[in-house]
Coordinates of N, CA and C in Angstrom, one line a residue:
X1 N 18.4 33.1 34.8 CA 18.9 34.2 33.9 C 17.7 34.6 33.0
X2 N 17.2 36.4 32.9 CA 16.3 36.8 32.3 C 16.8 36.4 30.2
X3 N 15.8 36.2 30.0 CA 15.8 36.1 28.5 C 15.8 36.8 27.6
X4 N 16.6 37.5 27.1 CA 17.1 38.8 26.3 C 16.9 38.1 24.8
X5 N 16.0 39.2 23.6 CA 15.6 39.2 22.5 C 16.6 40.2 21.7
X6 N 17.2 40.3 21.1 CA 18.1 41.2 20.3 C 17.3 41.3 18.9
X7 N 16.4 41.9 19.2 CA 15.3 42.1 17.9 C 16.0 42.8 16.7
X8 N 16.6 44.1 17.1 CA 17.2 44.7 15.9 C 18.6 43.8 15.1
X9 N 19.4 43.2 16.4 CA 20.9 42.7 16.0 C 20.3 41.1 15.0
X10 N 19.2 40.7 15.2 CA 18.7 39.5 14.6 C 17.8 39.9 13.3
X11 N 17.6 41.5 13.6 CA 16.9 41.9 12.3 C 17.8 42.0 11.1
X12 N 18.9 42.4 10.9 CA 20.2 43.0 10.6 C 20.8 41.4 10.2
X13 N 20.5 40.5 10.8 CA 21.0 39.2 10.1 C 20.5 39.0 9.4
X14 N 19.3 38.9 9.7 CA 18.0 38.0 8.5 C 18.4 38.8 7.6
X15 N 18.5 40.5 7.5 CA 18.7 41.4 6.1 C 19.5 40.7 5.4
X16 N 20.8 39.8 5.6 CA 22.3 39.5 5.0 C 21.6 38.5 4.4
X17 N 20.8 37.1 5.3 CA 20.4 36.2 5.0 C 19.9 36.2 3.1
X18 N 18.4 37.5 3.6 CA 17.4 37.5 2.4 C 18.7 38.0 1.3
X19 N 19.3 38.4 1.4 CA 19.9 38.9 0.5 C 21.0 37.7 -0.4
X20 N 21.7 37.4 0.5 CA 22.2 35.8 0.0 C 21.3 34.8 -0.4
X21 N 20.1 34.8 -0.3 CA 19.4 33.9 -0.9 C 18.5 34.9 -2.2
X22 N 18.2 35.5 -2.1 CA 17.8 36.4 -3.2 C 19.0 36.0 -4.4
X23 N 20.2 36.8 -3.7 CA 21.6 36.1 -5.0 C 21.2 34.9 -5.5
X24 N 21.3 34.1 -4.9 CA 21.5 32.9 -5.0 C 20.3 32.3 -6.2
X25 N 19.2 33.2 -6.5 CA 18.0 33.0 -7.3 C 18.7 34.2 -8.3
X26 N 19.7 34.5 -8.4 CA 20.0 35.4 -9.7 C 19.5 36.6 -9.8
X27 N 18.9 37.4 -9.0 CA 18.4 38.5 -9.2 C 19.6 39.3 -8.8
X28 N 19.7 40.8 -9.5 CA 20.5 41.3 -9.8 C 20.2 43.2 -9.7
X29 N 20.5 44.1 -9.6 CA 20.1 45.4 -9.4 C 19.9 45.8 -11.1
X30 N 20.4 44.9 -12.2 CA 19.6 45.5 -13.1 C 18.6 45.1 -13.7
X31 N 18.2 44.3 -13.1 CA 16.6 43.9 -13.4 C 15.5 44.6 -12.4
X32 N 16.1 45.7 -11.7 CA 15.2 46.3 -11.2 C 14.2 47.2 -12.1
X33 N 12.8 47.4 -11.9 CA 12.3 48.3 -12.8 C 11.4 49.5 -11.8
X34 N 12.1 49.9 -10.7 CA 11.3 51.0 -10.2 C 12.8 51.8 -9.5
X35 N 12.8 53.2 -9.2 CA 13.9 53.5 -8.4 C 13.9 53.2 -7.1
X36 N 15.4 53.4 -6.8 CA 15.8 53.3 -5.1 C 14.7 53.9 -4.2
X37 N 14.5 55.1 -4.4 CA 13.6 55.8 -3.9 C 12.1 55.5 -3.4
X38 N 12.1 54.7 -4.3 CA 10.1 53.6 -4.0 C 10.3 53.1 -2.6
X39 N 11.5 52.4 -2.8 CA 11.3 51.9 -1.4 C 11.4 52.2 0.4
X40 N 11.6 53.5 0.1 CA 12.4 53.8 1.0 C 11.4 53.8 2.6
X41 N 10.1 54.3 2.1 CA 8.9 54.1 3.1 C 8.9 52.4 3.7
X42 N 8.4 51.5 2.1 CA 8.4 50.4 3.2 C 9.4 49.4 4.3
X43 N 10.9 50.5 3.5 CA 12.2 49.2 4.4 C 11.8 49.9 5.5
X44 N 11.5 51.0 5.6 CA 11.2 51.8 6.8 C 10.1 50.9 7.7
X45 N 9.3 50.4 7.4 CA 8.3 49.5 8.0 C 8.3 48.0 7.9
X46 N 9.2 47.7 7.1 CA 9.6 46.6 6.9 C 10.6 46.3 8.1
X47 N 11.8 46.9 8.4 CA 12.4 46.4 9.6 C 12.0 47.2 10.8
X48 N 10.8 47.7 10.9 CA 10.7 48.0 12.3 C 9.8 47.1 13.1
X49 N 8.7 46.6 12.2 CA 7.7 46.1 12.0 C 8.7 44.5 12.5
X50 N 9.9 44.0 11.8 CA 10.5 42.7 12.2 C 11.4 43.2 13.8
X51 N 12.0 44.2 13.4 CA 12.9 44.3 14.9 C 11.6 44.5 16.2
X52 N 10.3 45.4 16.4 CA 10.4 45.4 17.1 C 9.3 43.8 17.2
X53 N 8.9 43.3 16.2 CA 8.6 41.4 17.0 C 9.4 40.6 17.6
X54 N 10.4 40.9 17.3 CA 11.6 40.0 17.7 C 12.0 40.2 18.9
X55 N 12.2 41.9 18.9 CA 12.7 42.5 20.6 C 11.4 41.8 21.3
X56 N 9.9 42.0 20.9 CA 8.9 41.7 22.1 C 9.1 40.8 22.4
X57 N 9.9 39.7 22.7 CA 10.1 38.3 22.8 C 10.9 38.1 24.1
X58 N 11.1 39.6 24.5 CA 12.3 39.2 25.7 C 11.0 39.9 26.4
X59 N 9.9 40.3 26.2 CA 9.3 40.6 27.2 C 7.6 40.4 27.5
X60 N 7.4 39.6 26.1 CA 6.3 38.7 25.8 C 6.2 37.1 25.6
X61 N 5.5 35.8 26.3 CA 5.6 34.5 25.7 C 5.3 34.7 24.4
X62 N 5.8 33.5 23.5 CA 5.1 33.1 22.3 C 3.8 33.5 22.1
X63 N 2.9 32.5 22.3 CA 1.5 33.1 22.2 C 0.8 33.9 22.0
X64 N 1.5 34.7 23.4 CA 0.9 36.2 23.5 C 1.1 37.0 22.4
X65 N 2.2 36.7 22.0 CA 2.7 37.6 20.6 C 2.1 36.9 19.3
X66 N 2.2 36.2 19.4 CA 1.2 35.3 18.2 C -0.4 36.0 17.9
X67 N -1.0 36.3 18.9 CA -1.8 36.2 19.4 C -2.2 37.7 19.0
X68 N -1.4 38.7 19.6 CA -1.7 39.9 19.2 C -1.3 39.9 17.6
X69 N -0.1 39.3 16.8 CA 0.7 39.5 15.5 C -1.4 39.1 14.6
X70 N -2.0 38.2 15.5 CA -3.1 37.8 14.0 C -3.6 38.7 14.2
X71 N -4.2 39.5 14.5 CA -4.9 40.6 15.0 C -4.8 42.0 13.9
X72 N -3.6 41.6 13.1 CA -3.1 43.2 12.1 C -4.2 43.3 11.1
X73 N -5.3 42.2 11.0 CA -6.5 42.7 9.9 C -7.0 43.3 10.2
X74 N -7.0 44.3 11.3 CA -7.7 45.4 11.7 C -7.1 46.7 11.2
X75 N -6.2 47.1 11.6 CA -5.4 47.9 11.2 C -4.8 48.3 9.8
X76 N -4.6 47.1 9.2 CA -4.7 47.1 7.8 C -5.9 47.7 7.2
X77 N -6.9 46.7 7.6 CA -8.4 47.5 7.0 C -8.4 48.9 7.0
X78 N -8.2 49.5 8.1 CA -8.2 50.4 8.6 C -7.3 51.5 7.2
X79 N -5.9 51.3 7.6 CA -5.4 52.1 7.0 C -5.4 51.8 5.6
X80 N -5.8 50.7 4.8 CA -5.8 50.8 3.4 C -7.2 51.8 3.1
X81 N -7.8 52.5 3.9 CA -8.6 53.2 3.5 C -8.1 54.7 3.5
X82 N -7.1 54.7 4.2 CA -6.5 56.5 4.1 C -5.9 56.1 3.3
X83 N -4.5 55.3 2.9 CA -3.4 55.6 1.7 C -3.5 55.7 0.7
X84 N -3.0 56.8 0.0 CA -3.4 57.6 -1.4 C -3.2 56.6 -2.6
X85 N -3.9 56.3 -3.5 CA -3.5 55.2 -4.3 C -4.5 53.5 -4.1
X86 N -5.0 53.2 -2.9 CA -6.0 52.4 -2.5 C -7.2 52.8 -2.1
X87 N -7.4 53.4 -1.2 CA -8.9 53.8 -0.5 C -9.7 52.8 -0.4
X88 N -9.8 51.7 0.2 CA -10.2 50.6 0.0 C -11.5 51.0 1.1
X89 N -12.7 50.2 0.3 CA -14.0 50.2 1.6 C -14.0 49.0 1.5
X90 N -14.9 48.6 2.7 CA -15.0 47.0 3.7 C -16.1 47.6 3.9
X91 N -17.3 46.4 3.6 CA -18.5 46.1 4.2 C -18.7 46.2 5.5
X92 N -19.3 46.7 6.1 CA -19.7 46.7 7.8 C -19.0 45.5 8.4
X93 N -19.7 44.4 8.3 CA -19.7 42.7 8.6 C -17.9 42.5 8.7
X94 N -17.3 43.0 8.1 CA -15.9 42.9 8.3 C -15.6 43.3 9.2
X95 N -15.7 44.9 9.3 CA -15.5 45.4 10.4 C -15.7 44.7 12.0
X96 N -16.6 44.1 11.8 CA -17.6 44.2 12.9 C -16.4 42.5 13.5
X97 N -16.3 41.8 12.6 CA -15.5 40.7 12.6 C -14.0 40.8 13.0
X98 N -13.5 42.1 12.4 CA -11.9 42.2 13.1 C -12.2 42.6 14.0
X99 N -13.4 43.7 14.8 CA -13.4 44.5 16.4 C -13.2 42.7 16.9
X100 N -14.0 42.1 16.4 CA -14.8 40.9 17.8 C -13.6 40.3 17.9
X101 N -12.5 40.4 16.8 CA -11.3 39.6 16.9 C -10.7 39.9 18.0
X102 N -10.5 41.3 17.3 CA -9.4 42.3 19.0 C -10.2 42.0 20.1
X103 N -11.4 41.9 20.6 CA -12.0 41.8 22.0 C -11.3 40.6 22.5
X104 N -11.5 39.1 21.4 CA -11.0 38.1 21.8 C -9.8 38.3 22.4
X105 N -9.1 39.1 21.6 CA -7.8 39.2 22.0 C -7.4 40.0 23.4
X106 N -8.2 41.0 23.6 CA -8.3 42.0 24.8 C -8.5 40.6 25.6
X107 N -9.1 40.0 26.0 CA -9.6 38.9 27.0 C -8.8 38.1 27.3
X108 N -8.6 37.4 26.2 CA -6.7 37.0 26.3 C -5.7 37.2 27.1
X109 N -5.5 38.6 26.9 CA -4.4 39.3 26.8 C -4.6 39.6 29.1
X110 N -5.7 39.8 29.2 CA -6.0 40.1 30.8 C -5.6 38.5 31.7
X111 N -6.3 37.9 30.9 CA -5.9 36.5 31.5 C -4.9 35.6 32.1
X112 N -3.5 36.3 30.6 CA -2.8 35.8 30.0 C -1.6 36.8 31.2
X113 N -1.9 38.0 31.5 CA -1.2 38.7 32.5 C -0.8 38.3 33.9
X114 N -2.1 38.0 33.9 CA -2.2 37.3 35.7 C -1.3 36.4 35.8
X115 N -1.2 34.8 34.6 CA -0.6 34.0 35.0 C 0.9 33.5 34.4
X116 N 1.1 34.3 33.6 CA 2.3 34.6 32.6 C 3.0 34.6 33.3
X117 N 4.7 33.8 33.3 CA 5.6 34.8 34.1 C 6.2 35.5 33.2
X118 N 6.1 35.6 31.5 CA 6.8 36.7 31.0 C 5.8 37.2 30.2
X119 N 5.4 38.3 30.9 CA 3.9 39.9 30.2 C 4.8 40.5 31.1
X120 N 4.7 41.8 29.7 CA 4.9 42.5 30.1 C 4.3 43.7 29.5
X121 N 3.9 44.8 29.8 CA 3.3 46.2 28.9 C 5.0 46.4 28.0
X122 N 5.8 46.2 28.1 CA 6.6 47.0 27.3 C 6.3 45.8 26.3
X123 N 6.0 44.8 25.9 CA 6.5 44.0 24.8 C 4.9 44.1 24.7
X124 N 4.0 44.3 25.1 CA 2.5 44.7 24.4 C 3.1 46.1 23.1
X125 N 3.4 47.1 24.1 CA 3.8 48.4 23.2 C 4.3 47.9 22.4
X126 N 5.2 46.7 22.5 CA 6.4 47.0 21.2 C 5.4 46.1 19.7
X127 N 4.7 45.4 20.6 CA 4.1 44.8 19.5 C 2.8 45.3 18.6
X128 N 2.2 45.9 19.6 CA 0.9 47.4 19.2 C 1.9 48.3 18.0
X129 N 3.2 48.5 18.6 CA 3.9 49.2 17.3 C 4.1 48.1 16.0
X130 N 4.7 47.3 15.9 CA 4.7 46.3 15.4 C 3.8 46.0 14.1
X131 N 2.5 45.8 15.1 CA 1.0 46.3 14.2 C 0.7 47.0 13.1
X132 N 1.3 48.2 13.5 CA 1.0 49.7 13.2 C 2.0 49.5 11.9
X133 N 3.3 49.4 12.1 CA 4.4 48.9 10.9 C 3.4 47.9 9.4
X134 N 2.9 46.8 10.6 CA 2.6 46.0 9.5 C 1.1 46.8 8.9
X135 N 0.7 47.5 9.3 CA -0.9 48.2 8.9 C -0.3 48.7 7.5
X136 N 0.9 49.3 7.8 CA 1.4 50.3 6.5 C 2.0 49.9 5.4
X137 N 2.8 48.0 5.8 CA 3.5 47.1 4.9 C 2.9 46.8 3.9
X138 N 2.0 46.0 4.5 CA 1.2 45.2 3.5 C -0.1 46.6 2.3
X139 N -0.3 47.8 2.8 CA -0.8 48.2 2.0 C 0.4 49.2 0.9
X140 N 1.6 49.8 1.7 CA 2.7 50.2 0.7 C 3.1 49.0 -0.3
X141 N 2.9 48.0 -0.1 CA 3.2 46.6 -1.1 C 2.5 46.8 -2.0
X142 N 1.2 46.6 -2.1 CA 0.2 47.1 -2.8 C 0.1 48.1 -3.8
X143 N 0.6 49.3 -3.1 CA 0.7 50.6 -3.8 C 1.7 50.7 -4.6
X144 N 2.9 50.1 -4.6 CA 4.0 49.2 -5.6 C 3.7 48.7 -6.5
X145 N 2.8 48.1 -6.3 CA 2.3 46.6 -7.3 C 1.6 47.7 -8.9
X146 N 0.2 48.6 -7.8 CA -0.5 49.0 -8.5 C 0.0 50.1 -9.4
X147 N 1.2 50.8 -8.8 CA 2.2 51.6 -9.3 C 2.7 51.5 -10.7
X148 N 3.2 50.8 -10.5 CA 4.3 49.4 -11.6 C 3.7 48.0 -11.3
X149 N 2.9 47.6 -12.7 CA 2.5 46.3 -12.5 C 4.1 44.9 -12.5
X150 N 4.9 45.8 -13.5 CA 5.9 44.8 -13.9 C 7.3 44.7 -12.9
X151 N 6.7 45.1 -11.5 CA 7.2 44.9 -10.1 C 7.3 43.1 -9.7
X152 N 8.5 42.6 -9.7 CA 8.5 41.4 -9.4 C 8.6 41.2 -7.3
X153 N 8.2 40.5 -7.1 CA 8.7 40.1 -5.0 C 9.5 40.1 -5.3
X154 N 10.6 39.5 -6.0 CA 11.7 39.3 -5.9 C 12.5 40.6 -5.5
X155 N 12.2 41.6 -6.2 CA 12.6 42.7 -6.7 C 12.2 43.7 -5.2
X156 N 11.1 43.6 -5.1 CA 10.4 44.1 -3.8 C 11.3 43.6 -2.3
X157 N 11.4 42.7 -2.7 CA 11.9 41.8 -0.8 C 13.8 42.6 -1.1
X158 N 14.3 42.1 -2.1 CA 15.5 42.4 -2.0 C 16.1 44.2 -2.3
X159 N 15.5 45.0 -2.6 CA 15.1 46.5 -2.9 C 14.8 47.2 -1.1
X160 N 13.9 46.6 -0.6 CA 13.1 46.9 0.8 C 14.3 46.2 1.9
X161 N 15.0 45.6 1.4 CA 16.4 44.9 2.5 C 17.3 45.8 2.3
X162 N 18.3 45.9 1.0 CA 19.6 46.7 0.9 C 18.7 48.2 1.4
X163 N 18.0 48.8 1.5 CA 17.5 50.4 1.7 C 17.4 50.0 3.1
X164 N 16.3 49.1 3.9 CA 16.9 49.0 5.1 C 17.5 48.8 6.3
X165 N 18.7 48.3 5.5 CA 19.8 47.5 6.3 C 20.3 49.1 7.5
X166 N 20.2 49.7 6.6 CA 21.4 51.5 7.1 C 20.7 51.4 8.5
X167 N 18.8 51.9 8.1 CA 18.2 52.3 9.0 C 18.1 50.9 10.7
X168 N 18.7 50.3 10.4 CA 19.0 49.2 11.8 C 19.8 49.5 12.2
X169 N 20.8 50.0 11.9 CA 22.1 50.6 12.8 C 21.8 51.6 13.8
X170 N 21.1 52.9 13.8 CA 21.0 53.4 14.8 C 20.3 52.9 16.2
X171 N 19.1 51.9 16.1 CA 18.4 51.2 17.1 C 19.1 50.7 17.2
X172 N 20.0 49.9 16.8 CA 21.0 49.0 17.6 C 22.4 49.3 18.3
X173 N 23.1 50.5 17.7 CA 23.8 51.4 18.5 C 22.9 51.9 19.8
X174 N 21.8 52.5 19.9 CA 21.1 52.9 21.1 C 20.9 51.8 22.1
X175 N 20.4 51.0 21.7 CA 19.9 49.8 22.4 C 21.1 49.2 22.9
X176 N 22.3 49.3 22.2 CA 23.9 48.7 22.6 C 23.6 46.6 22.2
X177 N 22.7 46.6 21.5 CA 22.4 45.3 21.1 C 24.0 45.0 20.1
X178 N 24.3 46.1 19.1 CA 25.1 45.6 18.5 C 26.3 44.8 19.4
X179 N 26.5 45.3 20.7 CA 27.4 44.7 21.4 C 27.2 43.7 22.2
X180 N 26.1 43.8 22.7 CA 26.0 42.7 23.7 C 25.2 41.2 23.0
X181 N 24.7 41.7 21.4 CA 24.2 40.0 21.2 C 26.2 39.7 20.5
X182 N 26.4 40.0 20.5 CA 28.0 40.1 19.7 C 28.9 39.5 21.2
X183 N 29.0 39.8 22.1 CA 29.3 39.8 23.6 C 28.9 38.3 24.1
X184 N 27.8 38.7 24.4 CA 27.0 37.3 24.4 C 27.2 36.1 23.6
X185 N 26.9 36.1 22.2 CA 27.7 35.1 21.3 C 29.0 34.2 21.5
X186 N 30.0 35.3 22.3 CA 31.3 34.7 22.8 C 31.6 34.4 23.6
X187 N 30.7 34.9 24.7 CA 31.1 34.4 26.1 C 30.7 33.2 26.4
X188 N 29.4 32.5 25.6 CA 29.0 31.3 25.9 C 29.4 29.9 24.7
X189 N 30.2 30.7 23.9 CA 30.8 30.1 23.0 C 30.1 29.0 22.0
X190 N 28.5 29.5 21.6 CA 27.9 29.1 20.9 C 27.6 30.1 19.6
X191 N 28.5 30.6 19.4 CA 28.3 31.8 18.4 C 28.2 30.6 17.2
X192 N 28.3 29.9 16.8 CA 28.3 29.0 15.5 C 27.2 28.4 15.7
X193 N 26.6 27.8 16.6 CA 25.6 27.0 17.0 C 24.4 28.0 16.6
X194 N 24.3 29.6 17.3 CA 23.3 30.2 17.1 C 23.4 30.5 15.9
X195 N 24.6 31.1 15.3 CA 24.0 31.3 14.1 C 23.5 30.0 13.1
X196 N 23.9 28.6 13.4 CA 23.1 27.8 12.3 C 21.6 27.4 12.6
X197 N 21.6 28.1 13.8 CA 20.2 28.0 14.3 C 19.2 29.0 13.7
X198 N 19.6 30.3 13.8 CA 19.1 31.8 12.9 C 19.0 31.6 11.4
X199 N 20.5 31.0 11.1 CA 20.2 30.6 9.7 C 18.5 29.8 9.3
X200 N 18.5 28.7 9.9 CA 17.2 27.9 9.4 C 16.2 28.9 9.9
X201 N 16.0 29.6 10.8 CA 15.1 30.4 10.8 C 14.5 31.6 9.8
X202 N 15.3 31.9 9.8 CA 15.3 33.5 9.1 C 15.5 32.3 7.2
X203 N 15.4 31.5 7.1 CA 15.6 30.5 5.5 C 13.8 30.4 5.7
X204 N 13.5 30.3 6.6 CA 12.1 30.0 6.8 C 11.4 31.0 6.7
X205 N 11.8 32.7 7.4 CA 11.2 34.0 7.2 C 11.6 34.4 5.9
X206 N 12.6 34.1 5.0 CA 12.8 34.6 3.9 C 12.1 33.5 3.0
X207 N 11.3 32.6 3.2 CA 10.7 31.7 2.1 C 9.0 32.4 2.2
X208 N 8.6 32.7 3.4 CA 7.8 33.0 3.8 C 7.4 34.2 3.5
X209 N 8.3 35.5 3.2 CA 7.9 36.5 2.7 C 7.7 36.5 1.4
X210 N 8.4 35.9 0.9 CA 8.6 35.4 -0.8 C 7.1 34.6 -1.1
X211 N 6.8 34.4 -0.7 CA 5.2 33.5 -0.4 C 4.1 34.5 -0.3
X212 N 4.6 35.7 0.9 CA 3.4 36.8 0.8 C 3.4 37.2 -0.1
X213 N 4.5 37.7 -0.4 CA 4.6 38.6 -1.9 C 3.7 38.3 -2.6
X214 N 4.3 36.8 -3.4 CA 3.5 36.5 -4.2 C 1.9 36.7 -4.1
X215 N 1.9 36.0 -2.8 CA 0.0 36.2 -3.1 C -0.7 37.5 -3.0
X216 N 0.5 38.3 -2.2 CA -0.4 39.7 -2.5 C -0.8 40.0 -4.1
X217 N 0.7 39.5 -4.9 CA 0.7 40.0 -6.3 C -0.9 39.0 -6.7
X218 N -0.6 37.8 -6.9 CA -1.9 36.9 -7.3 C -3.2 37.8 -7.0
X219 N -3.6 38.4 -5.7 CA -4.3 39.0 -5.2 C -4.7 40.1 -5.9
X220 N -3.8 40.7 -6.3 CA -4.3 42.0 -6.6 C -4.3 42.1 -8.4
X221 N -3.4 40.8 -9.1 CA -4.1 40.6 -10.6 C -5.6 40.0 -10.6
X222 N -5.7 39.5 -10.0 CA -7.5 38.8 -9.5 C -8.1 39.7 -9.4
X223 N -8.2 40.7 -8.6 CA -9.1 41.9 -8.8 C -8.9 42.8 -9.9
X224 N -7.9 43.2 -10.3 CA -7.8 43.5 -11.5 C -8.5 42.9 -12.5
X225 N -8.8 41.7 -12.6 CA -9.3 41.0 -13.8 C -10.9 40.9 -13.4
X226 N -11.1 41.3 -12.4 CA -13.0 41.3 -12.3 C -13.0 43.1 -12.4

């Protein structure tokens, strides 16, 4: 039996997840201090950037996706130099250090085809998109921060979830995921098993984001202060 990834229908969980655990730390929509509207770019890249890693799974090994997922300091670099509000320059020597990365990776990635039984080009694409989401994440975070210093993660992770819980519904109506990881669930009659399994996972992606946050924030008072 092929191995099916429900990237969006497991994205759409984790959203409920961060959210109940956000509660559960007391935050609240009136301690927000930016509008609804800030966010609406990054939930946009926030869940596509998670659904389509998740989906590449039904058509990428681990590794391989690991593998390309380190690889986003390129791209990042890249685009924190066009978005309006950063313009960030990088020394040559950087540059020259994320290409040598991606080659590694290119090499990899040829090797890794031949003997794989699960490569595939669609879960390359999905993850090259993937990339491209997170190029845009981590510098829209940023542009938040520098926006409104008095932007808490807290406020960021749970703000960038409720905005884009909506936008998962149509990929997942297309894809018909909403029915068949739903389908699936019941016919093998571990629907309780998976979800306490998702749970610990997505408790682990929600502690984890909470972690970037922060150090982007640490990060970017540090430069501020030189």
């Amino acid at each position: 039996m092929a191995f099916v990834s429900y990237g969006w229908y497991f994205t759409f969980v984790q959203g409920f997840v961060y959210l109940f655990l956000i509660y559960l730390q007391g935050f609240s929509p009136k301690k927000m201090v930016n509008p609804w509207k800030t966010y609406v770019k990054l939930s946009a890249v926030l869940m596509g950037s998670h659904g389509l890693t998740k989906g590449s799974l039904a058509f990428l090994n681990y590794p391989a996706q690991l593998m390309f997922k380190s690889t986003k300091v390129l791209p990042v670099m890249v685009m924190g130099a066009f978005i309006p509000g950063l313009r960030r320059k990088y020394p040559a020597h950087k540059y020259v250090s994320a290409i040598l990365l991606v080659l590694g990776l290119i090499l990899f990635t040829l090797a890794d085809a031949q003997i794989s039984p699960s490569f595939s080009v669609i879960g390359v694409i999905m993850v090259i998109g993937a990339l491209v989401m997170d190029s845009f994440l981590g510098n829209l975070q940023e542009v938040i921060f520098n926006m409104n210093p008095e932007t808490t993660q807290m406020e960021m992770l749970f703000c960038s979830t409720v905005v884009g819980l909506p936008l998962l519904i149509p990929p997942m109506v297309l894809t018909g995921e909403v029915f068949e990881a739903w389908n699936s669930c019941s016919e093998v009659m571990i629907c309780l098993c998976s979800l306490d399994y998702h749970w610990l996972e997505e408790l682990g992606c929600s502690l984890r984001s909470l972690f970037m946050l922060d150090s982007e924030r640490q990060h970017h008072w540090r430069n501020m202060s030189f």
